[in-house]
């Protein structure tokens, strides 16, 4: 199984901050890497797919990069509605594993 | 507008069975794989199962293999999850999602809580 490791597991940031979340796969997943945002009590929402493609309707302050085993999600200027938990997920090889999540909290 | 609406029993005893269903609308259902993803209380996301558009290829997480069967009815735009021999650790919110392997979970249902308890 491919293990997905996110870091950090949580962070505190202020509105306007640049936030970087990393995701490492235990083996190569090419660019079959997706990012999701989950607000409390809500279903997850797709942000980024195939590592760097922005899902329709998602603000451009979100961006993704990487390939192989190392991936990054960047929020260029954190907004109040961005305080949530973020998950990476590989769709390359079953089981289709998720990272453990990164909770972004208000400083 | 894409909509995924889950339904099914909510409370079952350990060792029992239940069936979840998800009704889809707003897209060409048979053209997409469909999946179930669950989230135990206070925990992260766990992929459970996927089925391809034709319904002839299925995938399962090891944690549910042999106990869960995914199926779909393309004439009714539904995907179902038959869950048997349920365990306390199967307690979770179960989400239906559009997408599967080599794809992304591009749309999600609102989720349905399944509680396994005596």
PDB file of C-alpha atoms in Angstrom:
ATOM      1  CA  UNK A   1       0.000   0.000   0.000  1.00  0.00           C
ATOM      2  CA  UNK A   2       1.105   3.565  -0.675  1.00  0.00           C
ATOM      3  CA  UNK A   3       1.321   5.600   2.531  1.00  0.00           C
ATOM      4  CA  UNK A   4       0.628   9.314   2.314  1.00  0.00           C
ATOM      5  CA  UNK A   5       2.318  11.508   4.937  1.00  0.00           C
ATOM      6  CA  UNK A   6       1.257  15.110   5.372  1.00  0.00           C
ATOM      7  CA  UNK A   7       3.093  17.763   7.282  1.00  0.00           C
ATOM      8  CA  UNK A   8       2.457  19.564   9.417  1.00  0.00           C
ATOM      9  CA  UNK A   9      -0.524  17.879  11.023  1.00  0.00           C
ATOM     10  CA  UNK A  10      -1.702  21.272  12.204  1.00  0.00           C
ATOM     11  CA  UNK A  11      -0.670  24.885  11.917  1.00  0.00           C
ATOM     12  CA  UNK A  12      -1.746  28.272  13.171  1.00  0.00           C
ATOM     13  CA  UNK A  13      -1.740  31.172  10.746  1.00  0.00           C
ATOM     14  CA  UNK A  14      -3.166  34.644  10.309  1.00  0.00           C
ATOM     15  CA  UNK A  15      -5.340  36.056   7.569  1.00  0.00           C
ATOM     16  CA  UNK A  16      -3.069  37.080   4.714  1.00  0.00           C
ATOM     17  CA  UNK A  17      -0.340  34.564   5.530  1.00  0.00           C
ATOM     18  CA  UNK A  18       1.203  32.262   2.956  1.00  0.00           C
ATOM     19  CA  UNK A  19       0.614  28.636   3.971  1.00  0.00           C
ATOM     20  CA  UNK A  20       2.491  25.610   2.678  1.00  0.00           C
ATOM     21  CA  UNK A  21       1.389  22.020   3.258  1.00  0.00           C
ATOM     22  CA  UNK A  22       3.462  19.084   2.080  1.00  0.00           C
ATOM     23  CA  UNK A  23       2.487  15.539   1.207  1.00  0.00           C
ATOM     24  CA  UNK A  24       4.905  12.685   0.681  1.00  0.00           C
ATOM     25  CA  UNK A  25       4.034   9.331  -0.875  1.00  0.00           C
ATOM     26  CA  UNK A  26       5.870   6.178   0.203  1.00  0.00           C
ATOM     27  CA  UNK A  27       6.315   5.311  -3.478  1.00  0.00           C
ATOM     28  CA  UNK A  28       5.848   7.162  -6.737  1.00  0.00           C
ATOM     29  CA  UNK A  29       2.320   8.147  -7.764  1.00  0.00           C
ATOM     30  CA  UNK A  30       3.282  10.145 -10.878  1.00  0.00           C
ATOM     31  CA  UNK A  31       0.950  13.155 -10.731  1.00  0.00           C
ATOM     32  CA  UNK A  32      -2.107  11.204  -9.534  1.00  0.00           C
ATOM     33  CA  UNK A  33      -2.339  13.375  -6.448  1.00  0.00           C
ATOM     34  CA  UNK A  34      -5.387  15.333  -5.361  1.00  0.00           C
ATOM     35  CA  UNK A  35      -6.020  17.860  -2.591  1.00  0.00           C
ATOM     36  CA  UNK A  36      -9.279  18.354  -0.682  1.00  0.00           C
ATOM     37  CA  UNK A  37     -10.555  20.891   1.822  1.00  0.00           C
ATOM     38  CA  UNK A  38     -12.957  19.907   4.579  1.00  0.00           C
ATOM     39  CA  UNK A  39     -14.681  22.454   6.756  1.00  0.00           C
ATOM     40  CA  UNK A  40     -16.136  21.289  10.090  1.00  0.00           C
ATOM     41  CA  UNK A  41     -19.343  19.312   9.673  1.00  0.00           C
ATOM     42  CA  UNK A  42     -19.145  19.404   5.899  1.00  0.00           C
ATOM     43  CA  UNK A  43     -18.228  16.996   3.135  1.00  0.00           C
ATOM     44  CA  UNK A  44     -14.768  17.351   1.591  1.00  0.00           C
ATOM     45  CA  UNK A  45     -14.382  19.504  -1.502  1.00  0.00           C
ATOM     46  CA  UNK A  46     -11.883  19.019  -4.297  1.00  0.00           C
ATOM     47  CA  UNK A  47      -9.303  21.808  -4.623  1.00  0.00           C
ATOM     48  CA  UNK A  48      -6.494  20.502  -6.832  1.00  0.00           C
ATOM     49  CA  UNK A  49      -6.275  17.438  -9.073  1.00  0.00           C
ATOM     50  CA  UNK A  50      -3.409  15.753 -10.895  1.00  0.00           C
ATOM     51  CA  UNK A  51      -1.064  17.599  -8.565  1.00  0.00           C
ATOM     52  CA  UNK A  52      -1.418  21.064 -10.029  1.00  0.00           C
ATOM     53  CA  UNK A  53      -4.764  21.563 -11.798  1.00  0.00           C
ATOM     54  CA  UNK A  54      -7.172  23.919 -10.070  1.00  0.00           C
ATOM     55  CA  UNK A  55     -10.709  22.609  -9.776  1.00  0.00           C
ATOM     56  CA  UNK A  56     -13.313  24.855 -11.360  1.00  0.00           C
ATOM     57  CA  UNK A  57     -14.614  27.451  -8.934  1.00  0.00           C
ATOM     58  CA  UNK A  58     -11.656  27.192  -6.546  1.00  0.00           C
ATOM     59  CA  UNK A  59      -9.917  30.533  -5.865  1.00  0.00           C
ATOM     60  CA  UNK A  60      -6.566  31.088  -7.553  1.00  0.00           C
ATOM     61  CA  UNK A  61      -4.820  31.616  -4.204  1.00  0.00           C
ATOM     62  CA  UNK A  62      -4.714  27.806  -4.027  1.00  0.00           C
ATOM     63  CA  UNK A  63      -1.974  26.092  -6.003  1.00  0.00           C
ATOM     64  CA  UNK A  64      -0.378  22.672  -6.108  1.00  0.00           C
ATOM     65  CA  UNK A  65       2.887  21.264  -7.364  1.00  0.00           C
ATOM     66  CA  UNK A  66       4.998  18.144  -7.378  1.00  0.00           C
ATOM     67  CA  UNK A  67       5.306  14.745  -8.963  1.00  0.00           C
ATOM     68  CA  UNK A  68       6.525  11.317  -8.008  1.00  0.00           C
ATOM     69  CA  UNK A  69       6.644  11.278  -4.214  1.00  0.00           C
ATOM     70  CA  UNK A  70       6.719  14.905  -3.077  1.00  0.00           C
ATOM     71  CA  UNK A  71       3.838  17.353  -3.375  1.00  0.00           C
ATOM     72  CA  UNK A  72       2.944  20.789  -2.056  1.00  0.00           C
ATOM     73  CA  UNK A  73      -0.268  22.730  -1.555  1.00  0.00           C
ATOM     74  CA  UNK A  74       0.152  26.486  -1.195  1.00  0.00           C
ATOM     75  CA  UNK A  75      -2.416  29.028  -0.087  1.00  0.00           C
ATOM     76  CA  UNK A  76      -0.884  32.323  -1.170  1.00  0.00           C
ATOM     77  CA  UNK A  77      -2.906  34.620   1.090  1.00  0.00           C
ATOM     78  CA  UNK A  78      -5.002  32.893   3.741  1.00  0.00           C
ATOM     79  CA  UNK A  79      -8.607  34.013   3.949  1.00  0.00           C
ATOM     80  CA  UNK A  80     -11.086  33.494   6.822  1.00  0.00           C
ATOM     81  CA  UNK A  81     -12.964  30.815   4.882  1.00  0.00           C
ATOM     82  CA  UNK A  82      -9.744  28.803   4.413  1.00  0.00           C
ATOM     83  CA  UNK A  83      -9.562  27.709   8.030  1.00  0.00           C
ATOM     84  CA  UNK A  84     -10.272  24.017   7.561  1.00  0.00           C
ATOM     85  CA  UNK A  85      -8.575  20.631   7.302  1.00  0.00           C
ATOM     86  CA  UNK A  86      -6.726  19.727   4.118  1.00  0.00           C
ATOM     87  CA  UNK A  87      -6.112  16.216   2.800  1.00  0.00           C
ATOM     88  CA  UNK A  88      -3.949  14.864   0.019  1.00  0.00           C
ATOM     89  CA  UNK A  89      -4.983  11.655  -1.759  1.00  0.00           C
ATOM     90  CA  UNK A  90      -3.320   9.402  -4.314  1.00  0.00           C
ATOM     91  CA  UNK A  91      -5.404   7.809  -7.052  1.00  0.00           C
ATOM     92  CA  UNK A  92      -2.517   5.902  -8.684  1.00  0.00           C
ATOM     93  CA  UNK A  93      -2.723   2.548  -6.962  1.00  0.00           C
ATOM     94  CA  UNK A  94      -5.413   0.946  -4.805  1.00  0.00           C
ATOM     95  CA  UNK A  95      -6.018   1.316  -1.943  1.00  0.00           C
ATOM     96  CA  UNK A  96      -6.642   4.967  -2.831  1.00  0.00           C
ATOM     97  CA  UNK A  97      -5.068   6.392   0.281  1.00  0.00           C
ATOM     98  CA  UNK A  98      -5.439   9.770   1.955  1.00  0.00           C
ATOM     99  CA  UNK A  99      -2.942  11.646   4.021  1.00  0.00           C
ATOM    100  CA  UNK A 100      -3.703  12.157   7.677  1.00  0.00           C
ATOM    101  CA  UNK A 101      -4.822  15.744   7.185  1.00  0.00           C
ATOM    102  CA  UNK A 102      -3.517  19.205   8.042  1.00  0.00           C
ATOM    103  CA  UNK A 103      -5.710  21.365  10.242  1.00  0.00           C
ATOM    104  CA  UNK A 104      -5.284  25.062   9.544  1.00  0.00           C
ATOM    105  CA  UNK A 105      -6.310  27.139  12.546  1.00  0.00           C
ATOM    106  CA  UNK A 106      -6.547  30.837  13.283  1.00  0.00           C
ATOM    107  CA  UNK A 107      -3.574  32.357  15.096  1.00  0.00           C
TER     108      UNK A 107
ATOM    109  CA  UNK B   1     -25.835  20.781 -11.039  1.00  0.00           C
ATOM    110  CA  UNK B   2     -24.311  17.554  -9.778  1.00  0.00           C
ATOM    111  CA  UNK B   3     -26.074  16.029  -6.798  1.00  0.00           C
ATOM    112  CA  UNK B   4     -25.218  12.918  -4.806  1.00  0.00           C
ATOM    113  CA  UNK B   5     -27.701  11.921  -2.116  1.00  0.00           C
ATOM    114  CA  UNK B   6     -26.940   9.061   0.264  1.00  0.00           C
ATOM    115  CA  UNK B   7     -29.586   7.060   2.086  1.00  0.00           C
ATOM    116  CA  UNK B   8     -29.750   3.961   4.225  1.00  0.00           C
ATOM    117  CA  UNK B   9     -30.019   2.575   7.733  1.00  0.00           C
ATOM    118  CA  UNK B  10     -28.125   4.368  10.454  1.00  0.00           C
ATOM    119  CA  UNK B  11     -27.941   2.106  13.513  1.00  0.00           C
ATOM    120  CA  UNK B  12     -26.998  -1.546  13.492  1.00  0.00           C
ATOM    121  CA  UNK B  13     -25.693  -4.040  16.021  1.00  0.00           C
ATOM    122  CA  UNK B  14     -22.225  -5.620  15.712  1.00  0.00           C
ATOM    123  CA  UNK B  15     -22.381  -8.525  13.294  1.00  0.00           C
ATOM    124  CA  UNK B  16     -25.367  -7.034  11.529  1.00  0.00           C
ATOM    125  CA  UNK B  17     -25.899  -5.851   7.974  1.00  0.00           C
ATOM    126  CA  UNK B  18     -27.043  -2.717   6.246  1.00  0.00           C
ATOM    127  CA  UNK B  19     -27.258  -1.270   2.773  1.00  0.00           C
ATOM    128  CA  UNK B  20     -26.370   2.268   1.773  1.00  0.00           C
ATOM    129  CA  UNK B  21     -27.486   3.818  -1.490  1.00  0.00           C
ATOM    130  CA  UNK B  22     -26.463   6.939  -3.353  1.00  0.00           C
ATOM    131  CA  UNK B  23     -28.623   8.524  -6.026  1.00  0.00           C
ATOM    132  CA  UNK B  24     -26.839  10.693  -8.551  1.00  0.00           C
ATOM    133  CA  UNK B  25     -28.056  13.419 -10.865  1.00  0.00           C
ATOM    134  CA  UNK B  26     -26.635  16.161 -13.051  1.00  0.00           C
ATOM    135  CA  UNK B  27     -24.089  14.121 -15.012  1.00  0.00           C
ATOM    136  CA  UNK B  28     -23.796  11.108 -17.283  1.00  0.00           C
ATOM    137  CA  UNK B  29     -23.759   8.519 -14.511  1.00  0.00           C
ATOM    138  CA  UNK B  30     -22.507   5.518 -16.464  1.00  0.00           C
ATOM    139  CA  UNK B  31     -19.475   7.481 -17.695  1.00  0.00           C
ATOM    140  CA  UNK B  32     -17.919   7.752 -14.249  1.00  0.00           C
ATOM    141  CA  UNK B  33     -16.519   5.503 -11.599  1.00  0.00           C
ATOM    142  CA  UNK B  34     -18.171   5.913  -8.228  1.00  0.00           C
ATOM    143  CA  UNK B  35     -16.686   5.453  -4.787  1.00  0.00           C
ATOM    144  CA  UNK B  36     -17.433   5.361  -1.077  1.00  0.00           C
ATOM    145  CA  UNK B  37     -15.209   7.152   1.414  1.00  0.00           C
ATOM    146  CA  UNK B  38     -15.745   7.066   5.168  1.00  0.00           C
ATOM    147  CA  UNK B  39     -14.728   9.153   8.140  1.00  0.00           C
ATOM    148  CA  UNK B  40     -14.795   7.808  11.671  1.00  0.00           C
ATOM    149  CA  UNK B  41     -15.737  10.353  14.374  1.00  0.00           C
ATOM    150  CA  UNK B  42     -12.934  12.878  14.788  1.00  0.00           C
ATOM    151  CA  UNK B  43     -10.711  11.020  12.327  1.00  0.00           C
ATOM    152  CA  UNK B  44      -9.437  11.451   8.778  1.00  0.00           C
ATOM    153  CA  UNK B  45     -10.763  10.206   5.475  1.00  0.00           C
ATOM    154  CA  UNK B  46     -10.577   6.536   4.494  1.00  0.00           C
ATOM    155  CA  UNK B  47     -11.340   5.231   1.012  1.00  0.00           C
ATOM    156  CA  UNK B  48     -13.636   2.196   1.188  1.00  0.00           C
ATOM    157  CA  UNK B  49     -14.528   1.022  -2.313  1.00  0.00           C
ATOM    158  CA  UNK B  50     -14.826   2.007  -5.979  1.00  0.00           C
ATOM    159  CA  UNK B  51     -16.694   0.666  -8.996  1.00  0.00           C
ATOM    160  CA  UNK B  52     -16.082   1.554 -12.634  1.00  0.00           C
ATOM    161  CA  UNK B  53     -18.684   3.017 -14.972  1.00  0.00           C
ATOM    162  CA  UNK B  54     -19.782  -0.306 -16.441  1.00  0.00           C
ATOM    163  CA  UNK B  55     -19.940  -1.946 -13.048  1.00  0.00           C
ATOM    164  CA  UNK B  56     -17.612  -4.800 -13.968  1.00  0.00           C
ATOM    165  CA  UNK B  57     -14.552  -3.746 -11.968  1.00  0.00           C
ATOM    166  CA  UNK B  58     -14.594  -3.210  -8.224  1.00  0.00           C
ATOM    167  CA  UNK B  59     -11.948  -2.254  -5.679  1.00  0.00           C
ATOM    168  CA  UNK B  60     -12.018  -2.581  -1.902  1.00  0.00           C
ATOM    169  CA  UNK B  61      -9.955  -1.475   1.059  1.00  0.00           C
ATOM    170  CA  UNK B  62      -8.427  -4.369   2.970  1.00  0.00           C
ATOM    171  CA  UNK B  63     -10.343  -3.282   6.081  1.00  0.00           C
ATOM    172  CA  UNK B  64     -13.672  -4.123   4.423  1.00  0.00           C
ATOM    173  CA  UNK B  65     -12.752  -6.755   1.840  1.00  0.00           C
ATOM    174  CA  UNK B  66     -15.009  -9.801   2.095  1.00  0.00           C
ATOM    175  CA  UNK B  67     -17.581  -7.925   4.175  1.00  0.00           C
ATOM    176  CA  UNK B  68     -18.660  -5.172   1.787  1.00  0.00           C
ATOM    177  CA  UNK B  69     -19.993  -5.286  -1.780  1.00  0.00           C
ATOM    178  CA  UNK B  70     -20.288  -2.256  -4.033  1.00  0.00           C
ATOM    179  CA  UNK B  71     -22.716  -2.303  -6.954  1.00  0.00           C
ATOM    180  CA  UNK B  72     -24.388   0.128  -9.306  1.00  0.00           C
ATOM    181  CA  UNK B  73     -27.565   0.402 -11.360  1.00  0.00           C
ATOM    182  CA  UNK B  74     -26.899   2.674 -14.303  1.00  0.00           C
ATOM    183  CA  UNK B  75     -30.581   2.667 -15.286  1.00  0.00           C
ATOM    184  CA  UNK B  76     -31.479   4.190 -11.916  1.00  0.00           C
ATOM    185  CA  UNK B  77     -28.315   6.300 -11.417  1.00  0.00           C
ATOM    186  CA  UNK B  78     -27.587   4.631  -8.124  1.00  0.00           C
ATOM    187  CA  UNK B  79     -24.560   3.123  -6.435  1.00  0.00           C
ATOM    188  CA  UNK B  80     -24.969   0.925  -3.375  1.00  0.00           C
ATOM    189  CA  UNK B  81     -22.845  -0.470  -0.577  1.00  0.00           C
ATOM    190  CA  UNK B  82     -23.943  -3.724   1.028  1.00  0.00           C
ATOM    191  CA  UNK B  83     -22.216  -4.036   4.377  1.00  0.00           C
ATOM    192  CA  UNK B  84     -22.190  -7.325   6.286  1.00  0.00           C
ATOM    193  CA  UNK B  85     -20.556  -8.565   9.490  1.00  0.00           C
ATOM    194  CA  UNK B  86     -20.358  -5.007  10.722  1.00  0.00           C
ATOM    195  CA  UNK B  87     -17.923  -4.085  13.471  1.00  0.00           C
ATOM    196  CA  UNK B  88     -17.849  -1.233  15.953  1.00  0.00           C
ATOM    197  CA  UNK B  89     -14.901   0.198  14.022  1.00  0.00           C
ATOM    198  CA  UNK B  90     -17.088   0.573  10.923  1.00  0.00           C
ATOM    199  CA  UNK B  91     -18.877   3.425  12.694  1.00  0.00           C
ATOM    200  CA  UNK B  92     -18.348   6.463  10.473  1.00  0.00           C
ATOM    201  CA  UNK B  93     -19.881   8.975   8.149  1.00  0.00           C
ATOM    202  CA  UNK B  94     -20.055   7.336   4.726  1.00  0.00           C
ATOM    203  CA  UNK B  95     -19.699   9.614   1.718  1.00  0.00           C
ATOM    204  CA  UNK B  96     -20.585   8.769  -1.847  1.00  0.00           C
ATOM    205  CA  UNK B  97     -18.214  10.370  -4.349  1.00  0.00           C
ATOM    206  CA  UNK B  98     -17.934  10.662  -8.109  1.00  0.00           C
ATOM    207  CA  UNK B  99     -14.581   9.345  -9.283  1.00  0.00           C
ATOM    208  CA  UNK B 100     -12.180   6.513  -8.659  1.00  0.00           C
ATOM    209  CA  UNK B 101      -8.745   5.226  -9.654  1.00  0.00           C
ATOM    210  CA  UNK B 102      -6.647   7.508 -11.884  1.00  0.00           C
ATOM    211  CA  UNK B 103      -9.264  10.199 -11.212  1.00  0.00           C
ATOM    212  CA  UNK B 104     -10.312  12.529  -8.460  1.00  0.00           C
ATOM    213  CA  UNK B 105     -13.297  12.569  -6.129  1.00  0.00           C
ATOM    214  CA  UNK B 106     -14.762  15.560  -7.876  1.00  0.00           C
ATOM    215  CA  UNK B 107     -18.179  15.593  -6.180  1.00  0.00           C
ATOM    216  CA  UNK B 108     -19.311  14.339  -2.786  1.00  0.00           C
ATOM    217  CA  UNK B 109     -22.623  13.600  -1.143  1.00  0.00           C
ATOM    218  CA  UNK B 110     -23.563  15.096   2.193  1.00  0.00           C
ATOM    219  CA  UNK B 111     -22.677  11.859   3.967  1.00  0.00           C
ATOM    220  CA  UNK B 112     -24.702   9.462   6.076  1.00  0.00           C
ATOM    221  CA  UNK B 113     -23.744   8.399   9.589  1.00  0.00           C
ATOM    222  CA  UNK B 114     -23.561   4.681  10.252  1.00  0.00           C
ATOM    223  CA  UNK B 115     -23.367   3.638  13.880  1.00  0.00           C
ATOM    224  CA  UNK B 116     -22.461   0.081  14.841  1.00  0.00           C
ATOM    225  CA  UNK B 117     -23.300  -0.415  18.478  1.00  0.00           C
ATOM    226  CA  UNK B 118     -25.023  -2.826  20.805  1.00  0.00           C
TER     227      UNK B 118
END
